[in-house]
Amino acid sequence: MNKAWSMTAAALGLAFTVTAASQAHRLWLLPSNTVLSGEESWITVDAAVSNDLFYFNHVPLGLESIVVTAPDGSNVAIENGATGKYRSVFDLHLDQQGTYRIASVRNGFFASYMLDGERHRWRGQEAEFAAHLPEGASEVETSRYVGRVETFATLGAPSSEALAPTGSGIELVAVTHPTDLYAGERAEFQILLNGEPYAGASVELVEGGTRYRDAMAETTLTTDDEGHFSYTWPEAGMYWFEVGHRVEGQNGEPGQNYGYAVTLEVLPL
Amino acid sequence: MTHRVLQTSSAVLAGLLVPALAQADDVVLSLEIPRLTVAEYHAPYVAIWIETPDHQAVSTLQAWYDYDLQGEDGATWLKDLRQWWRRAGRSLALPSDEITQPTRTPGTYEVSFSAEQGAFADLSAGEYNVVIEAAREVGGRELIRLPITWPLGAGHTPITAQGESELGALSLTVIED
């Protein structure tokens, strides 16, 4: 079983729906376009959680966590947001030239405990958990989570201001620009964990269109000592990859879950 | 202006265009926009540029697109010339007097560039491609490279290629003064 899959879901507070790795789900954003031209433009973005990429068949990804960083580094609002049964959707008006970073960012705390022979789960603010914990609860397990699910879109020439790491959780340093990816070319990325190179990270990469093939055909890549990995795109399409990390809690301290997932478009040459 | 466009398949010349009367060496690209039997036809966007053999753009010669649409920004679809957009277009300030041209309907056009000033004159001696990319709304995209060794003597031309979908016959000729 792939541990990383469940970790992103857990890291994004979806632990309630994810009770075993076999039920782990992928979190994703799917932009309608990643390379645009003109004075201004619009894209629409789907946000969902599912096993299959990129099909809406499980639950939507909530819009309250969406953070969009414009080319100038400012945060801009999404428009026409709506959440349906299987997906959320929103529009983004691109009126600056350069690259936008579109992310779902979640930080939080979750816990589980046994009470009257049943395991209960709780999510909320860490500071409020002690007050919530019922008398007689046992086998208390707690975790903090930091999760990021993102994608990118560029109007005009690619820029890098919006891509600057925040230093929190798992992040991507795109040595190859994330909207300048082409079939047959090699792309290089670096994975950071809390701003530091994440060496030995397991990267699970899947190409979209899983419904139309027999195998998930995921590729597992491992970052080197500097947190770098590279990949040569076999064909054009929408790709997704995920990185997770867990630090077990000790001496009653919460564990720490980190999750990262990104959708990247690879264009034909 | 270091280039001129002449439609050779028709006696009618657009008012802005000047017949190609070579006063010095000219590089002339003959470019066919094929007539297609389709239900909905829009004239293709076309980019013409010079690249090195490893596909780095040296300079854009022309971009044919709808730069003067009413109520719409025709530059929205420049990205569909995706190779040119990546290699050059996205970094250019457009529209540009030097580069921007209107789209053209099916026919054969001659695009003439001075060999003694402008993009060709600025080339160092070496290997290059003249690249022609066409993308059509509700249609397809095609890219063709014409390899050249610069400086290019008239005796080494024409350099020809035949498109298969969005481009027809292509021919690059040097006309010496």
Tab-separated table of C-alpha atoms in Angstrom:
chain	number	residue	atom	x	y	z
A	1	MET	CA	0.000	0.000	0.000
A	2	ASN	CA	1.149	3.416	-0.716
A	3	LYS	CA	1.641	5.349	2.425
A	4	ALA	CA	2.069	8.687	0.736
A	5	TRP	CA	-1.434	8.651	-0.701
A	6	SER	CA	-3.134	8.403	2.611
A	7	MET	CA	-0.866	10.998	4.065
A	8	THR	CA	-1.957	13.788	1.823
A	9	ALA	CA	-5.568	13.024	2.514
A	10	ALA	CA	-4.836	12.935	6.211
A	11	ALA	CA	-2.773	16.051	6.026
A	12	LEU	CA	-5.688	17.848	4.487
A	13	GLY	CA	-8.061	16.972	7.240
A	14	LEU	CA	-9.792	14.249	5.313
A	15	ALA	CA	-8.781	11.660	7.851
A	16	PHE	CA	-12.422	11.048	8.631
A	17	THR	CA	-13.114	9.616	5.252
A	18	VAL	CA	-9.824	7.821	5.008
A	19	THR	CA	-9.743	4.917	7.412
A	20	ALA	CA	-7.292	2.705	5.595
A	21	ALA	CA	-4.677	3.177	2.952
A	22	SER	CA	-6.823	1.183	0.561
A	23	GLN	CA	-9.393	3.956	0.769
A	24	ALA	CA	-6.896	6.730	0.299
A	25	HIS	CA	-7.839	9.359	-2.217
A	26	ARG	CA	-6.055	11.872	-4.324
A	27	LEU	CA	-6.621	15.578	-3.942
A	28	TRP	CA	-6.353	17.716	-7.004
A	29	LEU	CA	-6.944	20.972	-8.766
A	30	LEU	CA	-7.528	20.892	-12.500
A	31	PRO	CA	-7.083	24.167	-14.398
A	32	SER	CA	-8.769	24.659	-17.770
A	33	ASN	CA	-5.581	26.177	-19.160
A	34	THR	CA	-2.035	26.626	-17.903
A	35	VAL	CA	-0.517	28.590	-20.795
A	36	LEU	CA	-2.397	31.705	-21.893
A	37	SER	CA	-1.853	34.750	-24.063
A	38	GLY	CA	-3.420	38.161	-24.385
A	39	GLU	CA	-3.938	41.245	-22.248
A	40	GLU	CA	-6.001	39.317	-19.736
A	41	SER	CA	-7.673	35.962	-19.546
A	42	TRP	CA	-9.831	33.694	-17.433
A	43	ILE	CA	-9.434	30.123	-16.404
A	44	THR	CA	-11.803	27.831	-14.571
A	45	VAL	CA	-10.481	25.365	-12.021
A	46	ASP	CA	-12.013	22.150	-10.677
A	47	ALA	CA	-11.163	21.044	-7.145
A	48	ALA	CA	-11.912	17.489	-6.102
A	49	VAL	CA	-10.863	14.390	-4.234
A	50	SER	CA	-10.998	11.031	-5.993
A	51	ASN	CA	-9.003	7.920	-6.752
A	52	ASP	CA	-9.112	8.429	-10.482
A	53	LEU	CA	-7.410	11.303	-12.247
A	54	PHE	CA	-9.032	13.540	-13.178
A	55	TYR	CA	-12.604	12.377	-12.639
A	56	PHE	CA	-15.160	13.643	-10.172
A	57	ASN	CA	-16.509	10.644	-8.317
A	58	HIS	CA	-15.883	11.018	-4.608
A	59	VAL	CA	-16.044	14.354	-2.789
A	60	PRO	CA	-15.339	17.986	-3.615
A	61	LEU	CA	-12.320	19.832	-2.282
A	62	GLY	CA	-13.592	22.749	-0.227
A	63	LEU	CA	-13.092	26.260	-1.564
A	64	GLU	CA	-12.453	27.874	1.829
A	65	SER	CA	-8.845	26.713	1.644
A	66	ILE	CA	-8.075	28.151	-1.799
A	67	VAL	CA	-5.235	30.663	-1.892
A	68	VAL	CA	-4.247	32.255	-5.206
A	69	THR	CA	-0.960	34.112	-5.485
A	70	ALA	CA	-0.690	36.509	-8.429
A	71	PRO	CA	2.511	37.177	-10.385
A	72	ASP	CA	3.229	40.228	-8.219
A	73	GLY	CA	3.052	38.103	-5.070
A	74	SER	CA	-0.298	39.465	-3.881
A	75	ASN	CA	-3.239	37.236	-3.038
A	76	VAL	CA	-6.194	37.554	-5.401
A	77	ALA	CA	-9.766	36.384	-4.996
A	78	ILE	CA	-11.404	33.549	-6.866
A	79	GLU	CA	-14.754	34.175	-8.566
A	80	ASN	CA	-17.935	32.208	-9.215
A	81	GLY	CA	-17.023	29.569	-6.675
A	82	ALA	CA	-19.468	26.706	-6.209
A	83	THR	CA	-19.358	23.327	-4.548
A	84	GLY	CA	-21.358	20.430	-5.863
A	85	LYS	CA	-21.717	16.802	-4.968
A	86	TYR	CA	-18.427	15.705	-6.463
A	87	ARG	CA	-16.403	18.789	-7.103
A	88	SER	CA	-15.893	22.432	-6.402
A	89	VAL	CA	-15.283	24.843	-9.235
A	90	PHE	CA	-14.112	28.432	-9.419
A	91	ASP	CA	-12.977	30.985	-11.954
A	92	LEU	CA	-9.817	33.004	-11.848
A	93	HIS	CA	-9.381	36.277	-13.695
A	94	LEU	CA	-5.784	36.622	-14.837
A	95	ASP	CA	-5.076	40.300	-15.303
A	96	GLN	CA	-1.364	40.324	-14.602
A	97	GLN	CA	1.254	38.971	-16.970
A	98	GLY	CA	3.145	36.104	-15.408
A	99	THR	CA	2.571	32.994	-13.335
A	100	TYR	CA	-0.227	32.424	-10.823
A	101	ARG	CA	0.065	29.869	-8.039
A	102	ILE	CA	-3.326	28.342	-7.255
A	103	ALA	CA	-3.367	26.330	-4.055
A	104	SER	CA	-5.528	24.684	-1.452
A	105	VAL	CA	-3.624	25.187	1.789
A	106	ARG	CA	-4.716	23.577	5.033
A	107	ASN	CA	-3.179	23.573	8.477
A	108	GLY	CA	-4.869	21.897	11.386
A	109	PHE	CA	-5.165	19.243	13.980
A	110	PHE	CA	-6.987	15.995	14.229
A	111	ALA	CA	-7.375	13.341	16.865
A	112	SER	CA	-8.902	9.963	17.433
A	113	TYR	CA	-9.663	8.091	20.609
A	114	MET	CA	-11.498	5.023	21.890
A	115	LEU	CA	-14.679	5.545	23.873
A	116	ASP	CA	-17.151	2.838	24.797
A	117	GLY	CA	-15.460	0.424	22.477
A	118	GLU	CA	-15.620	2.661	19.423
A	119	ARG	CA	-12.996	4.812	17.772
A	120	HIS	CA	-14.021	8.451	17.520
A	121	ARG	CA	-12.414	11.081	15.330
A	122	TRP	CA	-12.205	14.791	15.873
A	123	ARG	CA	-10.857	17.684	13.866
A	124	GLY	CA	-10.488	21.263	15.007
A	125	GLN	CA	-8.176	23.654	16.759
A	126	GLU	CA	-5.503	21.980	18.789
A	127	ALA	CA	-6.121	24.282	21.732
A	128	GLU	CA	-9.735	23.197	21.956
A	129	PHE	CA	-9.092	19.497	21.930
A	130	ALA	CA	-8.484	19.076	25.659
A	131	ALA	CA	-11.903	20.550	26.386
A	132	HIS	CA	-13.512	18.289	23.814
A	133	LEU	CA	-11.920	15.029	24.964
A	134	PRO	CA	-14.591	13.098	26.869
A	135	GLU	CA	-14.122	11.441	30.233
A	136	GLY	CA	-13.029	7.873	29.822
A	137	ALA	CA	-11.457	8.288	26.379
A	138	SER	CA	-8.437	6.099	25.808
A	139	GLU	CA	-5.871	5.362	23.111
A	140	VAL	CA	-5.782	9.034	22.179
A	141	GLU	CA	-3.851	9.735	18.982
A	142	THR	CA	-3.304	13.265	17.773
A	143	SER	CA	-1.670	14.802	14.725
A	144	ARG	CA	-1.046	18.201	13.311
A	145	TYR	CA	-1.255	18.516	9.551
A	146	VAL	CA	0.088	20.879	6.946
A	147	GLY	CA	-1.209	20.235	3.460
A	148	ARG	CA	-0.890	21.903	0.093
A	149	VAL	CA	-2.559	20.975	-3.184
A	150	GLU	CA	-1.693	23.272	-6.059
A	151	THR	CA	-1.365	24.040	-9.716
A	152	PHE	CA	-0.076	26.884	-11.850
A	153	ALA	CA	-1.193	29.023	-14.779
A	154	THR	CA	0.764	31.597	-16.751
A	155	LEU	CA	-0.475	34.548	-18.779
A	156	GLY	CA	2.308	35.665	-21.124
A	157	ALA	CA	5.853	34.833	-20.105
A	158	PRO	CA	6.435	32.630	-17.045
A	159	SER	CA	7.504	34.393	-13.853
A	160	SER	CA	8.699	33.140	-10.498
A	161	GLU	CA	7.581	35.621	-7.824
A	162	ALA	CA	4.431	33.675	-6.942
A	163	LEU	CA	6.394	30.449	-6.681
A	164	ALA	CA	8.540	31.550	-3.739
A	165	PRO	CA	8.363	28.903	-0.986
A	166	THR	CA	6.533	29.882	2.179
A	167	GLY	CA	8.704	27.620	4.336
A	168	SER	CA	5.693	25.761	5.698
A	169	GLY	CA	5.083	22.103	4.972
A	170	ILE	CA	6.065	20.337	1.788
A	171	GLU	CA	6.624	22.609	-1.201
A	172	LEU	CA	7.877	22.450	-4.733
A	173	VAL	CA	10.819	24.385	-6.102
A	174	ALA	CA	10.356	24.215	-9.840
A	175	VAL	CA	13.872	24.228	-11.281
A	176	THR	CA	12.045	23.721	-14.572
A	177	HIS	CA	9.178	26.193	-14.656
A	178	PRO	CA	5.866	24.439	-13.915
A	179	THR	CA	4.123	25.932	-16.942
A	180	ASP	CA	6.996	25.256	-19.323
A	181	LEU	CA	6.777	21.476	-19.520
A	182	TYR	CA	6.907	19.605	-22.820
A	183	ALA	CA	6.609	15.982	-23.891
A	184	GLY	CA	9.993	14.329	-24.304
A	185	GLU	CA	11.779	16.947	-22.235
A	186	ARG	CA	13.243	16.410	-18.809
A	187	ALA	CA	11.916	18.491	-15.951
A	188	GLU	CA	13.741	18.999	-12.691
A	189	PHE	CA	12.117	19.794	-9.361
A	190	GLN	CA	13.183	20.135	-5.757
A	191	ILE	CA	11.037	19.158	-2.794
A	192	LEU	CA	11.263	21.182	0.406
A	193	LEU	CA	10.041	20.241	3.864
A	194	ASN	CA	9.535	23.324	6.006
A	195	GLY	CA	11.868	25.242	3.721
A	196	GLU	CA	14.694	22.696	3.788
A	197	PRO	CA	15.577	20.195	1.041
A	198	TYR	CA	13.623	16.999	1.570
A	199	ALA	CA	16.087	14.224	0.738
A	200	GLY	CA	14.837	10.713	0.116
A	201	ALA	CA	11.237	11.823	-0.383
A	202	SER	CA	9.031	9.414	-2.275
A	203	VAL	CA	7.239	11.094	-5.184
A	204	GLU	CA	4.209	9.288	-6.612
A	205	LEU	CA	3.487	10.490	-10.121
A	206	VAL	CA	0.405	9.622	-12.175
A	207	GLU	CA	-0.714	10.804	-15.595
A	208	GLY	CA	-4.366	11.755	-15.976
A	209	GLY	CA	-6.799	9.729	-18.030
A	210	THR	CA	-6.727	6.759	-15.669
A	211	ARG	CA	-10.272	5.766	-16.631
A	212	TYR	CA	-9.104	4.806	-20.085
A	213	ARG	CA	-6.337	2.421	-19.183
A	214	ASP	CA	-6.111	-0.783	-17.188
A	215	ALA	CA	-3.354	0.220	-14.806
A	216	MET	CA	-2.876	3.299	-12.666
A	217	ALA	CA	0.692	3.233	-14.025
A	218	GLU	CA	2.084	5.378	-11.250
A	219	THR	CA	5.772	6.170	-11.251
A	220	THR	CA	7.660	6.330	-7.967
A	221	LEU	CA	10.591	8.699	-7.871
A	222	THR	CA	12.906	9.460	-4.981
A	223	THR	CA	14.547	12.780	-4.256
A	224	ASP	CA	18.320	12.929	-3.978
A	225	ASP	CA	20.420	14.363	-1.141
A	226	GLU	CA	19.427	17.881	-2.148
A	227	GLY	CA	15.752	17.049	-2.477
A	228	HIS	CA	15.913	17.056	-6.258
A	229	PHE	CA	14.290	14.703	-8.710
A	230	SER	CA	13.823	14.788	-12.442
A	231	TYR	CA	11.437	13.202	-14.861
A	232	THR	CA	11.194	13.018	-18.630
A	233	TRP	CA	7.554	13.390	-19.682
A	234	PRO	CA	6.693	10.472	-21.954
A	235	GLU	CA	3.805	12.280	-23.580
A	236	ALA	CA	1.677	15.387	-23.394
A	237	GLY	CA	-1.107	15.488	-20.836
A	238	MET	CA	-2.114	16.481	-17.346
A	239	TYR	CA	0.092	14.953	-14.669
A	240	TRP	CA	-0.215	14.815	-10.918
A	241	PHE	CA	2.249	13.941	-8.224
A	242	GLU	CA	2.202	13.692	-4.502
A	243	VAL	CA	4.696	13.730	-1.665
A	244	GLY	CA	3.900	12.932	1.959
A	245	HIS	CA	5.791	12.871	5.222
A	246	ARG	CA	4.885	11.829	8.743
A	247	VAL	CA	6.653	12.384	12.013
A	248	GLU	CA	5.262	10.112	14.720
A	249	GLY	CA	4.217	11.750	17.965
A	250	GLN	CA	6.226	10.870	21.023
A	251	ASN	CA	5.545	11.142	24.743
A	252	GLY	CA	1.992	12.292	24.163
A	253	GLU	CA	3.017	14.977	21.689
A	254	PRO	CA	0.978	15.102	18.460
A	255	GLY	CA	2.356	13.505	15.352
A	256	GLN	CA	2.951	15.690	12.335
A	257	ASN	CA	1.542	14.971	8.874
A	258	TYR	CA	2.664	16.759	5.774
A	259	GLY	CA	1.102	16.405	2.358
A	260	TYR	CA	1.712	17.937	-1.031
A	261	ALA	CA	0.079	17.331	-4.394
A	262	VAL	CA	0.420	19.214	-7.650
A	263	THR	CA	-1.205	19.123	-11.085
A	264	LEU	CA	1.070	19.974	-14.012
A	265	GLU	CA	0.278	20.278	-17.683
A	266	VAL	CA	2.730	18.884	-20.224
A	267	LEU	CA	2.243	20.219	-23.738
A	268	PRO	CA	3.219	18.545	-26.997
A	269	LEU	CA	6.339	19.826	-28.695
B	1	MET	CA	9.727	47.821	-42.746
B	2	THR	CA	12.219	45.174	-43.663
B	3	HIS	CA	9.703	42.801	-45.140
B	4	ARG	CA	6.856	42.835	-47.557
B	5	VAL	CA	4.056	40.425	-48.192
B	6	LEU	CA	2.790	39.781	-51.665
B	7	GLN	CA	-0.031	37.520	-52.599
B	8	THR	CA	1.017	35.826	-55.792
B	9	SER	CA	-2.062	33.728	-56.346
B	10	SER	CA	-4.162	36.807	-56.915
B	11	ALA	CA	-3.651	40.017	-58.724
B	12	VAL	CA	-5.174	41.867	-55.825
B	13	LEU	CA	-2.740	43.352	-53.367
B	14	ALA	CA	-3.762	44.547	-49.973
B	15	GLY	CA	-3.538	48.305	-49.850
B	16	LEU	CA	-0.779	48.411	-47.247
B	17	LEU	CA	1.474	45.985	-49.020
B	18	VAL	CA	4.213	47.000	-51.355
B	19	PRO	CA	5.252	44.811	-54.288
B	20	ALA	CA	8.555	43.067	-53.731
B	21	LEU	CA	10.927	45.056	-55.878
B	22	ALA	CA	14.255	43.749	-54.716
B	23	GLN	CA	16.761	46.545	-54.351
B	24	ALA	CA	19.275	44.372	-52.530
B	25	ASP	CA	19.492	40.710	-51.675
B	26	ASP	CA	16.193	39.484	-50.373
B	27	VAL	CA	15.141	36.316	-48.653
B	28	VAL	CA	11.743	35.411	-50.010
B	29	LEU	CA	9.504	32.873	-48.354
B	30	SER	CA	6.674	31.537	-50.455
B	31	LEU	CA	3.988	30.205	-48.164
B	32	GLU	CA	0.797	28.449	-49.165
B	33	ILE	CA	-2.262	28.549	-46.960
B	34	PRO	CA	-4.174	25.549	-48.290
B	35	ARG	CA	-7.810	25.693	-49.203
B	36	LEU	CA	-9.643	23.279	-46.946
B	37	THR	CA	-13.069	21.802	-47.337
B	38	VAL	CA	-14.436	22.228	-43.857
B	39	ALA	CA	-17.769	23.344	-42.486
B	40	GLU	CA	-16.301	26.224	-40.513
B	41	TYR	CA	-13.168	27.908	-41.747
B	42	HIS	CA	-11.113	30.589	-40.064
B	43	ALA	CA	-7.882	31.887	-41.500
B	44	PRO	CA	-4.985	30.411	-39.533
B	45	TYR	CA	-2.683	32.224	-37.191
B	46	VAL	CA	0.852	31.925	-38.560
B	47	ALA	CA	4.240	32.587	-37.007
B	48	ILE	CA	7.493	32.733	-38.929
B	49	TRP	CA	10.757	32.832	-37.025
B	50	ILE	CA	14.425	31.952	-37.137
B	51	GLU	CA	15.805	29.419	-34.676
B	52	THR	CA	19.105	27.707	-33.993
B	53	PRO	CA	19.320	23.943	-34.635
B	54	ASP	CA	18.557	23.308	-30.945
B	55	HIS	CA	15.321	25.278	-31.338
B	56	GLN	CA	16.306	28.470	-29.548
B	57	ALA	CA	14.513	31.368	-31.192
B	58	VAL	CA	16.807	33.970	-32.716
B	59	SER	CA	14.159	36.354	-33.974
B	60	THR	CA	10.530	36.429	-34.967
B	61	LEU	CA	9.961	37.544	-38.528
B	62	GLN	CA	6.172	37.699	-38.600
B	63	ALA	CA	3.087	36.789	-36.632
B	64	TRP	CA	-0.201	36.708	-38.500
B	65	TYR	CA	-3.110	37.055	-36.125
B	66	ASP	CA	-6.322	38.935	-35.433
B	67	TYR	CA	-4.841	41.939	-33.676
B	68	ASP	CA	-7.722	44.290	-34.396
B	69	LEU	CA	-10.845	42.314	-33.519
B	70	GLN	CA	-13.743	44.375	-32.265
B	71	GLY	CA	-14.562	43.574	-28.668
B	72	GLU	CA	-12.213	40.639	-28.484
B	73	ASP	CA	-8.529	40.246	-27.873
B	74	GLY	CA	-7.206	38.224	-30.778
B	75	ALA	CA	-3.959	37.735	-28.862
B	76	THR	CA	-5.881	35.291	-26.657
B	77	TRP	CA	-5.216	32.561	-29.208
B	78	LEU	CA	-1.562	33.333	-29.902
B	79	LYS	CA	-0.727	30.572	-27.428
B	80	ASP	CA	-2.124	28.085	-29.957
B	81	LEU	CA	0.978	28.759	-32.021
B	82	ARG	CA	2.396	26.840	-29.142
B	83	GLN	CA	5.963	26.285	-30.272
B	84	TRP	CA	6.438	29.885	-31.295
B	85	TRP	CA	4.612	31.087	-28.208
B	86	ARG	CA	6.997	29.158	-26.020
B	87	ARG	CA	10.193	29.995	-27.872
B	88	ALA	CA	9.549	33.641	-28.657
B	89	GLY	CA	6.008	34.967	-28.665
B	90	ARG	CA	5.388	35.073	-24.952
B	91	SER	CA	8.408	37.309	-24.461
B	92	LEU	CA	7.534	39.820	-27.170
B	93	ALA	CA	5.652	43.102	-26.853
B	94	LEU	CA	2.747	42.715	-29.261
B	95	PRO	CA	1.359	44.037	-31.466
B	96	SER	CA	4.581	45.108	-33.108
B	97	ASP	CA	4.988	47.110	-36.301
B	98	GLU	CA	7.816	44.828	-37.318
B	99	ILE	CA	6.097	41.524	-36.678
B	100	THR	CA	2.340	41.813	-36.550
B	101	GLN	CA	0.425	41.066	-39.727
B	102	PRO	CA	-3.199	40.253	-40.412
B	103	THR	CA	-4.282	36.682	-41.026
B	104	ARG	CA	-4.648	35.564	-44.605
B	105	THR	CA	-7.162	33.439	-46.436
B	106	PRO	CA	-6.151	30.461	-48.621
B	107	GLY	CA	-3.625	31.321	-51.301
B	108	THR	CA	0.097	31.535	-51.877
B	109	TYR	CA	1.929	34.468	-50.363
B	110	GLU	CA	5.434	35.750	-50.764
B	111	VAL	CA	6.983	37.207	-47.678
B	112	SER	CA	10.134	39.105	-48.429
B	113	PHE	CA	12.882	40.020	-45.981
B	114	SER	CA	15.956	42.069	-46.610
B	115	ALA	CA	19.156	40.087	-46.360
B	116	GLU	CA	21.085	43.256	-45.655
B	117	GLN	CA	19.184	44.761	-42.770
B	118	GLY	CA	17.051	43.388	-39.993
B	119	ALA	CA	16.777	39.831	-38.739
B	120	PHE	CA	18.739	38.073	-41.474
B	121	ALA	CA	21.469	40.669	-41.621
B	122	ASP	CA	21.953	40.267	-37.873
B	123	LEU	CA	22.573	36.519	-38.122
B	124	SER	CA	26.038	35.194	-37.436
B	125	ALA	CA	27.243	32.671	-39.980
B	126	GLY	CA	25.956	29.207	-39.150
B	127	GLU	CA	23.113	26.743	-39.221
B	128	TYR	CA	19.539	27.861	-38.625
B	129	ASN	CA	15.968	26.900	-39.332
B	130	VAL	CA	13.318	29.184	-40.691
B	131	VAL	CA	10.244	27.901	-38.882
B	132	ILE	CA	6.660	28.305	-40.041
B	133	GLU	CA	3.885	27.367	-37.621
B	134	ALA	CA	0.173	27.611	-38.382
B	135	ALA	CA	-2.780	27.081	-36.032
B	136	ARG	CA	-6.395	27.370	-37.059
B	137	GLU	CA	-9.503	27.906	-34.951
B	138	VAL	CA	-11.704	24.789	-35.097
B	139	GLY	CA	-8.787	23.234	-36.925
B	140	GLY	CA	-5.323	21.887	-36.417
B	141	ARG	CA	-1.758	23.015	-36.111
B	142	GLU	CA	1.310	22.359	-38.216
B	143	LEU	CA	4.937	23.324	-37.917
B	144	ILE	CA	7.571	23.107	-40.635
B	145	ARG	CA	11.273	23.847	-40.448
B	146	LEU	CA	13.302	24.973	-43.426
B	147	PRO	CA	16.996	24.389	-42.627
B	148	ILE	CA	19.415	27.023	-43.901
B	149	THR	CA	23.120	27.743	-43.718
B	150	TRP	CA	23.713	31.453	-43.356
B	151	PRO	CA	24.846	33.319	-45.332
B	152	LEU	CA	22.647	31.719	-47.907
B	153	GLY	CA	23.656	32.021	-51.546
B	154	ALA	CA	21.009	32.098	-54.221
B	155	GLY	CA	22.590	28.980	-55.680
B	156	HIS	CA	21.620	27.023	-52.575
B	157	THR	CA	17.962	27.863	-52.924
B	158	PRO	CA	15.117	27.243	-53.204
B	159	ILE	CA	14.735	25.276	-49.985
B	160	THR	CA	11.343	23.681	-50.131
B	161	ALA	CA	8.936	21.694	-48.006
B	162	GLN	CA	5.367	20.554	-48.319
B	163	GLY	CA	2.882	20.865	-45.499
B	164	GLU	CA	0.333	18.163	-44.897
B	165	SER	CA	-2.542	19.863	-43.127
B	166	GLU	CA	-2.482	23.540	-42.199
B	167	LEU	CA	0.358	24.520	-44.516
B	168	GLY	CA	0.833	23.861	-48.216
B	169	ALA	CA	3.912	24.353	-50.353
B	170	LEU	CA	6.752	26.282	-48.723
B	171	SER	CA	9.775	27.631	-50.495
B	172	LEU	CA	12.629	29.834	-49.377
B	173	THR	CA	14.570	31.659	-52.060
B	174	VAL	CA	17.346	34.200	-52.065
B	175	ILE	CA	17.032	36.802	-54.769
B	176	GLU	CA	20.307	38.537	-55.433
B	177	ASP	CA	20.344	42.102	-56.514
